[in-house]
XYZ file of C-alpha atoms in Angstrom:
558
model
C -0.070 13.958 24.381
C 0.715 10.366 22.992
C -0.187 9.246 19.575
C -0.143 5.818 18.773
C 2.273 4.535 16.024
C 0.161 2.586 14.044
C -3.171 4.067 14.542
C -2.191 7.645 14.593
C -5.038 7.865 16.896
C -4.580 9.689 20.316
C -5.340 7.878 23.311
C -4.285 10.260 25.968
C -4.608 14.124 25.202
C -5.769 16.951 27.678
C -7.872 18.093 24.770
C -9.752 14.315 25.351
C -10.980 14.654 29.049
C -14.039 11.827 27.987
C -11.784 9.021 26.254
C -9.285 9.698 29.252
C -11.707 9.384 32.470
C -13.391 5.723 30.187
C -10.387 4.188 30.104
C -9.511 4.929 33.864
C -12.464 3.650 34.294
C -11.893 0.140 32.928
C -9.145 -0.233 34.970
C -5.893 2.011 33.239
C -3.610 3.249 35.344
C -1.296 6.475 33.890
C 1.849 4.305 32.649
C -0.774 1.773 30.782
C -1.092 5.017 28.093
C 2.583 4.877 26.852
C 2.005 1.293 26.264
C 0.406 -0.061 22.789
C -3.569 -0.470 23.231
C -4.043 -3.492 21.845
C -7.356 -5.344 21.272
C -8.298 -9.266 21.604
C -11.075 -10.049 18.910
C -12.973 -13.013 20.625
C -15.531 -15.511 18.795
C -16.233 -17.353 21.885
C -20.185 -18.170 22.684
C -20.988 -21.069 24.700
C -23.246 -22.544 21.818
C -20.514 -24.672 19.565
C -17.610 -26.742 20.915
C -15.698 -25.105 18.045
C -15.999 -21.733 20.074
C -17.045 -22.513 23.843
C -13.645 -22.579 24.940
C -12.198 -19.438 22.912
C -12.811 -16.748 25.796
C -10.940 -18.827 28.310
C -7.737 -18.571 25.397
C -8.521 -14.994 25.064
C -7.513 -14.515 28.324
C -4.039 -15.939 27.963
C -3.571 -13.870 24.578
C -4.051 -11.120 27.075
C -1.987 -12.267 29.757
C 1.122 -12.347 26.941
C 0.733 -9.010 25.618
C 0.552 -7.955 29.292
C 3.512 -9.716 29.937
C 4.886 -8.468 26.703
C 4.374 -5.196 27.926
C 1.318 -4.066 26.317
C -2.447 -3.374 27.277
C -4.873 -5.962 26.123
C -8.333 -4.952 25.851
C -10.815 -8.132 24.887
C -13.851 -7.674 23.156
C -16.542 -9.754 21.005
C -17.767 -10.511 17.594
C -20.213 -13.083 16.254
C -20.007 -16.929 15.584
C -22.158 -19.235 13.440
C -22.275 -23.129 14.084
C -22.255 -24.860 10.588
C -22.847 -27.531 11.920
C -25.487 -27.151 14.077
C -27.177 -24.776 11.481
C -26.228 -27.323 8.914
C -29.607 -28.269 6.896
C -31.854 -26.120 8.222
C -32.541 -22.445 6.934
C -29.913 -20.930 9.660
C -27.549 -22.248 7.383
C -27.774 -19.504 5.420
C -26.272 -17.105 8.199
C -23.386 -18.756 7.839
C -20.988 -17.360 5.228
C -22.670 -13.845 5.690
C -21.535 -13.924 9.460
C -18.078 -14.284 8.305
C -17.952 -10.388 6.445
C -20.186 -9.472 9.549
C -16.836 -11.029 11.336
C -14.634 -8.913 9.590
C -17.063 -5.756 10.054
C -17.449 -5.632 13.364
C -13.584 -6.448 14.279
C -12.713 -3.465 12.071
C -15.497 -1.259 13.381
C -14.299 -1.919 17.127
C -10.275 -1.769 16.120
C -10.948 1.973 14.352
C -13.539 3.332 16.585
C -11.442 2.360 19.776
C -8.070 3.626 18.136
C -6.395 0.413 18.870
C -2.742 -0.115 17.660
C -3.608 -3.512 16.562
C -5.062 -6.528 17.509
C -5.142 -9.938 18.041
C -8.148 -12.210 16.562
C -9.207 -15.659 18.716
C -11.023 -17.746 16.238
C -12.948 -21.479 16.304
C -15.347 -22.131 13.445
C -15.345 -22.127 10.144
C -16.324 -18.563 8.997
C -14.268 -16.864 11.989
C -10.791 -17.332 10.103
C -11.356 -15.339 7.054
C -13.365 -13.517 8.763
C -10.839 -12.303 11.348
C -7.904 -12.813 8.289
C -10.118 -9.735 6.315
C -10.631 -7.529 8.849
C -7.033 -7.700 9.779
C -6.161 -7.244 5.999
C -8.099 -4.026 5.893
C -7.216 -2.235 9.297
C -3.364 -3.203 8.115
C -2.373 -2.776 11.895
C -0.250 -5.476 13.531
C -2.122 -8.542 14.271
C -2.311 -12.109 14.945
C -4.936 -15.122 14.192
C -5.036 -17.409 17.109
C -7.034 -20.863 16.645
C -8.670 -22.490 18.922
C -7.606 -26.079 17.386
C -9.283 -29.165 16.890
C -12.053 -31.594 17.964
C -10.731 -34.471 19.981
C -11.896 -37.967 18.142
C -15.512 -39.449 19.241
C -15.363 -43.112 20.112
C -18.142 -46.087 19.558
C -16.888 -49.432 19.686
C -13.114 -49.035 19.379
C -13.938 -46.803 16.519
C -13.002 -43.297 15.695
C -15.965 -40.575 15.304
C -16.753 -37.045 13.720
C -19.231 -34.451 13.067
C -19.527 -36.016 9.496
C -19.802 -39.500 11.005
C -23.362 -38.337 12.452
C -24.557 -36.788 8.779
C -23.397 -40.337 7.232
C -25.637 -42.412 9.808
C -28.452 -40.246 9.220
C -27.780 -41.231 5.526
C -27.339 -45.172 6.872
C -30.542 -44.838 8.919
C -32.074 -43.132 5.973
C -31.402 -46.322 3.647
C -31.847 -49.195 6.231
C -28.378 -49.437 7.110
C -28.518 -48.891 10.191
C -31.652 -48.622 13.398
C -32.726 -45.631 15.266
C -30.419 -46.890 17.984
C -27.368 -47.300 16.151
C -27.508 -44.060 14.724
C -28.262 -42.141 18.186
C -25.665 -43.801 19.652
C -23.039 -41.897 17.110
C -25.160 -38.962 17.413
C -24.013 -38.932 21.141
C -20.769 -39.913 20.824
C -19.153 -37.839 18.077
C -18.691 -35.007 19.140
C -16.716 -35.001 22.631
C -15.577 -31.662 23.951
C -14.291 -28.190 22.952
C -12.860 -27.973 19.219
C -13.410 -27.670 15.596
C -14.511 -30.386 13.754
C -12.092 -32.720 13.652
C -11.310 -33.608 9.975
C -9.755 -31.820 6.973
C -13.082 -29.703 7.154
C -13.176 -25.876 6.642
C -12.144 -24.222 9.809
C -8.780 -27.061 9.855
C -8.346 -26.358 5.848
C -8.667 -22.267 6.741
C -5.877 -22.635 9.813
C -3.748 -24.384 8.250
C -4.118 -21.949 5.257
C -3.511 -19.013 7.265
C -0.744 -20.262 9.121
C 0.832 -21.266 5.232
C 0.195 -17.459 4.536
C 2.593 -16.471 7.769
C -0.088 -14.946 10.066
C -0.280 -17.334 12.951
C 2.413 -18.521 14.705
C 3.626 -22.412 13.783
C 1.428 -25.149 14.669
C -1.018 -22.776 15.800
C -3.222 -24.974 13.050
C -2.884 -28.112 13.896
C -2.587 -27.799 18.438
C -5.784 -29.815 19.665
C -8.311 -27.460 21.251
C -7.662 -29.320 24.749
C -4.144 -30.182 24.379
C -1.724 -29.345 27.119
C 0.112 -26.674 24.474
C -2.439 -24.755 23.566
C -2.485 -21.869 26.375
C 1.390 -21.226 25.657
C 0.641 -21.387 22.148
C -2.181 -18.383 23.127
C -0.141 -16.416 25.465
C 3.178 -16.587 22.938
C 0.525 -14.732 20.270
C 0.339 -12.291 22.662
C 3.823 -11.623 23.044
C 4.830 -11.992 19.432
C 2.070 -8.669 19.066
C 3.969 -6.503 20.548
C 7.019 -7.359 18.616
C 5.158 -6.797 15.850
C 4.482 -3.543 17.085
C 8.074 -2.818 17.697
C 9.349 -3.733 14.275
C 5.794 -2.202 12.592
C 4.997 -5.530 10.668
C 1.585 -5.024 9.432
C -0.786 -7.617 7.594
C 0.185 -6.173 4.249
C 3.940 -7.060 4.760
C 2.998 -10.725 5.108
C -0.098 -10.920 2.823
C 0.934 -11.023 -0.845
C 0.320 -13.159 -4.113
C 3.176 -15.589 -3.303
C 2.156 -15.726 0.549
C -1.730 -16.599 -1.442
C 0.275 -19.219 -3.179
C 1.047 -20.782 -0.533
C -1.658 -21.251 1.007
C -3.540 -22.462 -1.880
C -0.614 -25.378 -2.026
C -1.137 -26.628 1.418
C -5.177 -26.760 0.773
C -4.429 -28.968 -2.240
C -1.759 -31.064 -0.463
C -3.919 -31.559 2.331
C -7.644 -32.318 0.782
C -8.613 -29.515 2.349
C -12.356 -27.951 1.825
C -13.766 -26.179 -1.525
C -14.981 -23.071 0.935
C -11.494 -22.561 0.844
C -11.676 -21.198 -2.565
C -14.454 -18.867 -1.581
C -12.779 -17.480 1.414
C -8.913 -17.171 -0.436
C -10.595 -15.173 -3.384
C -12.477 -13.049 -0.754
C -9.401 -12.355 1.272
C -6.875 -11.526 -2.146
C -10.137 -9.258 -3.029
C -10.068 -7.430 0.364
C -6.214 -6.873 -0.127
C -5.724 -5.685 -3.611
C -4.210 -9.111 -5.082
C -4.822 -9.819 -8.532
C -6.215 -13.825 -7.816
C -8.452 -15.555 -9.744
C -10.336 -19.181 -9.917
C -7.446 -19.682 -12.882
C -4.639 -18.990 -10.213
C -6.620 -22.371 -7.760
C -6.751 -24.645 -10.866
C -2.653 -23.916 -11.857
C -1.609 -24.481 -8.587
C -3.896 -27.622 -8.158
C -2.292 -28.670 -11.474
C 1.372 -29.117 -10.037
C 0.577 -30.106 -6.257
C 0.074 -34.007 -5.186
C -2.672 -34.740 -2.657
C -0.790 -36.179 0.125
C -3.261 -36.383 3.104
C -5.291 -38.656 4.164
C -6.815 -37.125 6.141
C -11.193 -37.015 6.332
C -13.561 -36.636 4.372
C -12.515 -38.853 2.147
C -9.632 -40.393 3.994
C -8.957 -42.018 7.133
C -7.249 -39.778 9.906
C -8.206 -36.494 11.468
C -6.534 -33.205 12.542
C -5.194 -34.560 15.580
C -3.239 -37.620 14.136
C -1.639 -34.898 11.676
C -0.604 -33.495 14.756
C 1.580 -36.391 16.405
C 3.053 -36.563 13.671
C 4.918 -32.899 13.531
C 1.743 -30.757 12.947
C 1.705 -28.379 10.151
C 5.389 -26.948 10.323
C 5.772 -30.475 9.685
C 3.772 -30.465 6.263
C 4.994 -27.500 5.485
C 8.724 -28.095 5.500
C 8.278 -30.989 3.257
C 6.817 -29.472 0.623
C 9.405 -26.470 1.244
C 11.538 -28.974 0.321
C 10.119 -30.463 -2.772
C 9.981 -27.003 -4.097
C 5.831 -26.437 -3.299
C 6.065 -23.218 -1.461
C 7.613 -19.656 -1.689
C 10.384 -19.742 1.524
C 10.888 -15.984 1.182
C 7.797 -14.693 2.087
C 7.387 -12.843 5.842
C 5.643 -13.860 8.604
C 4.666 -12.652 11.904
C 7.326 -14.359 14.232
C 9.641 -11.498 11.535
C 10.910 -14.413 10.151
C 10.578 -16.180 6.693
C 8.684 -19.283 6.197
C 11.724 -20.607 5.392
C 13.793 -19.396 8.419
C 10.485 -20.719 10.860
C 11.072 -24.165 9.102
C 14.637 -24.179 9.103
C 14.836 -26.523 12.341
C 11.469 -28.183 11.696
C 12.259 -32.003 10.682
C 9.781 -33.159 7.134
C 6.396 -34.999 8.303
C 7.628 -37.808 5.578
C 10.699 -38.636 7.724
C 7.997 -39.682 10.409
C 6.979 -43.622 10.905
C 3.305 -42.332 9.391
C 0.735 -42.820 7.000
C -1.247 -39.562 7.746
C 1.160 -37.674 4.709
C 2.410 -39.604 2.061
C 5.479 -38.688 -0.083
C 5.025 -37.516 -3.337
C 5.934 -40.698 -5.268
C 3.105 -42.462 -3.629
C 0.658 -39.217 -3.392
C -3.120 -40.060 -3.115
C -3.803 -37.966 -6.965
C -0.811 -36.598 -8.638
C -2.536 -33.446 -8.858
C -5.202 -31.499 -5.954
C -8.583 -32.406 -5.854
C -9.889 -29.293 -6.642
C -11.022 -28.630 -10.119
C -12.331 -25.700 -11.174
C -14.732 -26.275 -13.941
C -16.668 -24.047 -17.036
C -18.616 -24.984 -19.409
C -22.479 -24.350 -20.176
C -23.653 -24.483 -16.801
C -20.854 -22.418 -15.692
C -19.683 -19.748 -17.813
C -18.102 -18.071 -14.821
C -16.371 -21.259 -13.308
C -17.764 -24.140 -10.568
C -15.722 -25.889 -7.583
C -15.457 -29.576 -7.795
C -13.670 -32.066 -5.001
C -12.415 -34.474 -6.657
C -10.008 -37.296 -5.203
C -9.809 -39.909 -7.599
C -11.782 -41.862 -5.409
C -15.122 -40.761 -7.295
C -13.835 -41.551 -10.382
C -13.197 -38.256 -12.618
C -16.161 -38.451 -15.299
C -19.630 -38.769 -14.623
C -22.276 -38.351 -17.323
C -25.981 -39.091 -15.897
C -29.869 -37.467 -15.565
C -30.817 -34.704 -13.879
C -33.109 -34.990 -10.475
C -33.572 -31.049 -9.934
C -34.609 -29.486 -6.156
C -35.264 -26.059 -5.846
C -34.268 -25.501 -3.083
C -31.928 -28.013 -0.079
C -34.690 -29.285 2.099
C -36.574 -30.280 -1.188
C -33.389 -32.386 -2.016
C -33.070 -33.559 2.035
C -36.859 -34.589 1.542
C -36.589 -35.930 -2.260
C -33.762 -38.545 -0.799
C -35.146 -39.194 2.258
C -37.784 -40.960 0.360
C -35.847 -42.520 -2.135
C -36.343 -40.515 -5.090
C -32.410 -40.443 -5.747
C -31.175 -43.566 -7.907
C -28.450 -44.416 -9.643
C -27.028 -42.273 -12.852
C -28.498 -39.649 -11.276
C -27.113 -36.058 -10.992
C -29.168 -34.097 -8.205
C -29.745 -30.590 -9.253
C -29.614 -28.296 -6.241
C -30.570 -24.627 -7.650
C -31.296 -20.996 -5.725
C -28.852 -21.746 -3.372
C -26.629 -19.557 -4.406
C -25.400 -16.080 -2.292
C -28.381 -14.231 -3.489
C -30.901 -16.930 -4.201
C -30.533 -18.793 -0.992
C -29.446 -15.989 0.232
C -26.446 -16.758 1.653
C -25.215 -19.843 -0.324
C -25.956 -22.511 2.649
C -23.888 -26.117 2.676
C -25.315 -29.515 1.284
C -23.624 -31.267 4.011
C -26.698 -33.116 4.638
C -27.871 -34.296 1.205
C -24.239 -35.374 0.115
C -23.854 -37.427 3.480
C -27.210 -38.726 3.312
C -26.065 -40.266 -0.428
C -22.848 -41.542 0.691
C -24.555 -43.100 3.805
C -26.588 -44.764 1.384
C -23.435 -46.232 -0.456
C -24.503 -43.810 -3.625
C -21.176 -41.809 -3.935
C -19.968 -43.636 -7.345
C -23.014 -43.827 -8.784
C -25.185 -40.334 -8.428
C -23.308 -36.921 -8.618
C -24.885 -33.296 -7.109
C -24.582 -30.216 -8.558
C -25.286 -26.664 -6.975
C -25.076 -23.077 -6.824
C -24.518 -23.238 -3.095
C -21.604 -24.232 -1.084
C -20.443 -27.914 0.245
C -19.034 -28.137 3.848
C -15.629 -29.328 4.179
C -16.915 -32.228 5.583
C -18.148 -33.269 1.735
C -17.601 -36.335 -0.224
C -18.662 -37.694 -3.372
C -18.982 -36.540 -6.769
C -19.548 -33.034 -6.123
C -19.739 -29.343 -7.783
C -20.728 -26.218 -6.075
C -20.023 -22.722 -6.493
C -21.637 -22.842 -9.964
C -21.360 -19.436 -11.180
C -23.988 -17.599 -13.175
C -26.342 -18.999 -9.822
C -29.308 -19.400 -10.770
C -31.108 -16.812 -8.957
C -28.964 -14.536 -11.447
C -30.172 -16.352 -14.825
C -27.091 -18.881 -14.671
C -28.221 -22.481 -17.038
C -29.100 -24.205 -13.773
C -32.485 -22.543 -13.742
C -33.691 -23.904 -16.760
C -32.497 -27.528 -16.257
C -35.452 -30.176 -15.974
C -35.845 -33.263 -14.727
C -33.766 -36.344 -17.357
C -32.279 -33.864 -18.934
C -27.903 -35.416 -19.620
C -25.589 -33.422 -17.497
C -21.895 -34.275 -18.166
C -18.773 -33.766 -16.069
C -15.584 -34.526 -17.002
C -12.812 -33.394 -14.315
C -10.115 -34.448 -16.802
C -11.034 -31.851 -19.360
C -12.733 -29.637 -16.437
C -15.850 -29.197 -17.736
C -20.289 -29.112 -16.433
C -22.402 -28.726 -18.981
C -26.101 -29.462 -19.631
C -26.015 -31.440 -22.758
C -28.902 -29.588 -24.838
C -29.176 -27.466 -28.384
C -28.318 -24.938 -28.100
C -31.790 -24.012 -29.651
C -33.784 -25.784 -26.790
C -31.491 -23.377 -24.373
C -32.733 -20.184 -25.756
C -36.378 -21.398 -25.869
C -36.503 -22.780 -22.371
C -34.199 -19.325 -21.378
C -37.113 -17.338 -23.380
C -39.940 -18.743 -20.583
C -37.766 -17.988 -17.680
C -38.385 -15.422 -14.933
C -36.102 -14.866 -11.679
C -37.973 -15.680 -8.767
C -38.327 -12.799 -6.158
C -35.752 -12.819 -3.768
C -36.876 -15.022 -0.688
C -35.761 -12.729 1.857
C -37.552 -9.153 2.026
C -35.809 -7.447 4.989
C -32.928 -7.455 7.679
C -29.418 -9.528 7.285
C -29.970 -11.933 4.385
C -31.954 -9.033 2.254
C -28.935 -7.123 2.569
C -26.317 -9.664 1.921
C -28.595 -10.570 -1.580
C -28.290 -7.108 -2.608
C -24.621 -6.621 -2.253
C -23.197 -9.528 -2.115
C -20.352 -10.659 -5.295
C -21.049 -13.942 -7.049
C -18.771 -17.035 -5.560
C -16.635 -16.733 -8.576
C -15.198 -13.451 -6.763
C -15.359 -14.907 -3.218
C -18.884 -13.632 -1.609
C -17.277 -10.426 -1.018
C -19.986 -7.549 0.067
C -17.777 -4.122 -0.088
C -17.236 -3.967 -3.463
């Protein structure tokens, strides 16, 4: 009989003839049972570029834990496409499918008695997805990303997924012809990767390899560059030492290893789902983290990148330029990040960095030093006030400006605000109100990727800001707040603001509030009902029943 070290699960016993004759079956021969049985969580579906390529790297993970002396056994979970669900009602699958993610890893990893397991991720969701299941299992494990978009091209110039949400915003406001705008449709996006900016999924990678569970540069390796199957196959080696020395999720995953991460979003510009999916994966492991603990730490680190949305380079120039070990020796060195905490190579962050030469010591203008950061402080603010007793996410670079007092223009729902600016209802001084978009009202608190591009396409980023319960993808500009927590599905103030009513936010004092008596409040609060929820059965009715408001990260097993 053989028990496995980490699972205490038996794999071979007399006393389990039916386990025994499957996994001959599949292909084990008797010495593969006194090796570690190790799974290889795969997101790859041939529907997204972020994720077509990620069964082809699964294979190499394998191929390294096989040379490494282990059995790897690969197997499938979901993937969502935000951006091809982006702005139309599939968007609300998306940040559901990323606890499904975490589900269904941790229902195949205990059910198959694996010893641990190694998770080959691509879109946005799939990271903390992957980073919670491994969190709860607590079994040796590894996140391997598939990397990066390469860079579109039109005309000499340099294109993204956001680049074709902007046009439709330029086509939208007579910028640009139906020509013009097809031809970036066709041309931004041009093989396998993840969306090429400072988005979500490039935000959540570099995160995660900042928290020590990836190996380094695992974030910031192109999807198609030469590197990236040795970067896949090492992750399967660098399992079964983990194995060996019993280093376990919970070893590497603490508050200060949370810190970190949290740093390099804010030096970075990286997305405000990051704050969702942080919370959500400190909630899954028992660390006391708050919204307070995002705004401190934005507080005291410098936005340094320039890196898309709002700047000018993408993943891949970060890359040339030292990658993320790169990044994060420098702020090692200013004193930004916690050196001591563990990683999965067994080493510290500090020790994986030790060799590692700073990105600022580079001819580059991707990462600037900290005497000539982009905002002294990060561009995420988290704001309270009346419209959000329980806290709101705001992006803000500087580059908006950091007040904006205007009058509500309120959509109930996304495509009424995608309709509502299509046809020019939006003007200046206004503040769009986007309301029951929340995790139960929409359900499953979709992005507004498509109404904030379609105002920046039509040059109206300065002048009109957008409020909402739901969620912004990474790919977001402007003058922005989501996450605003009561929702309004759950009686939050955004249900009972009206058209012209003053809305004032002030990312200097951190503040969103709807400038009314307080009298006026409680009468319009008197008259208000929740609406019924909009989905009555399967996935989303579920997720609107259990899921946690955004101020506690979405979570749904609590």
């Amino acid at each position: 009989m053989k028990i496995n070290k980490h699972s205490c699960k038996l794999t071979q016993d007399s006393s389990q003839p039916a386990s025994q004759a499957m996994l001959y079956a599949v292909g084990l021969k008797d010495e593969d049972f006194d090796k570690p049985l190790l799974g290889v969580a795969s997101t790859g579906y041939e529907g997204n570029p972020c994720n077509m390529h990620l069964n082809v790297l699964a294979q190499s993970v394998k191929y390294g834990i096989t040379e490494a002396g282990g059995v790897g056994l690969v197997f499938n979970t979901i993937g969502v496409s935000d951006g091809i669900s982006m702005g139309t009602p599939g968007m609300r699958f998306s940040l559901p499918s990323r606890d499904i993610i975490a589900d269904s890893i941790e229902t195949v990893v205990e059910a198959m008695s694996y010893d641990g397991f190694a998770a080959v991720v691509g879109c946005d969701k799939n990271m903390p997805g992957a980073v919670m299941a491994m969190v709860r299992l607590n079994r040796p494990s590894i996140m391997v990303y598939g990397g990066t978009i390469a860079s579109g091209k039109l005309n000499d110039k340099k294109l993204d997924i956001v680049s074709a949400f902007e046009a439709w915003g330029e086509r939208v406001s007579g910028k640009i012809d139906e020509e013009e705008y097809r031809d970036v449709i066709r041309n931004a996006c041009p093989g396998a990767g993840a969306c090429g900016g400072m988005y979500t999924a490039n935000t959540m990678a570099s995160a995660i390899e900042a928290m020590g569970l990836t190996l380094p540069y695992n974030a910031s390796i192109p999807a198609e560059h030469q590197s990236k199957e040795g970067d896949a196959i090492d992750s399967g080696k660098v399992l079964l030492d983990l194995i060996k020395k019993d280093i376990k999720p919970l070893d590497i995953v603490d508050k200060k290893a949370l810190e970190n991460a949290i740093t390099v979003v804010m030096a970075l510009g990286g997305s405000t789902n990051a704050v969702l999916h942080i919370l959500a994966i400190a909630k899954t492991a028992n660390i006391d983290l708050d919204l307070n603990d995002f705004q401190r730490i934005s507080d005291k680190t410098p936005l340094l990148a320039d890196l898309k949305p709002s700047g000018r380079f993408l993943m891949e120039d970060l890359h040339e330029h030292g990658g993320t070990p790169a990044v994060l020796k420098y702020l090692l060195d200013m004193g930004f990040l916690h050196g001591d905490c563990m990683t999965v190579t067994g080493k510290t962050l500090a020790e994986n960095l030790q060799n590692i030469p700073s990105i600022v010591d580079e001819e580059q203008e991707v990462v600037l030093p900290v005497e000539n950061a982009i905002k002294s402080s990060g561009h995420i603010r988290i704001l309270y006030g009346n419209l959000a007793s329980e806290g709101s996410v705001a992006k803000i670079t500087g580059k908006e400006g950091l007040y904006f007092k205007g009058t509500a223009k309120v959509y109930n729902s996304e495509m009424e605000a995608n309709v509502g600016i299509g046809n020019n209802e939006v003007k200046k001084g206004d503040v769009v109100v986007i309301r029951y978009e929340g995790p139960k009202g929409g359900p499953g608190m979709p992005e507004m990727l498509k109404p904030t591009s379609a105002i920046m396409g039509a040059g109206l980023g300065k002048e009109v800001a957008l409020i909402t319960d739901g969620r912004f993808s990474g790919g977001t500009h402007g003058f922005v707040v989501g996450h605003v927590t009561p929702e309004a599905q759950e009686g939050g103030l955004l249900a009972i603001i009206e058209d012209g009513d003053e809305i004032e936010i002030d990312a200097q004092k951190n503040t969103l509030n709807l400038v009314l008596s307080s009298e006026e409040i409680d009468e319009r609060m008197s008259k208000w009902n929740p609406p019924t929820l909009k989905a009555t059965r399967g996935a989303l009715y579920k997720y609107a029943r259990i899921v946690s408001s955004a101020s506690e990260g979405c979570i749904t097993d609590r």
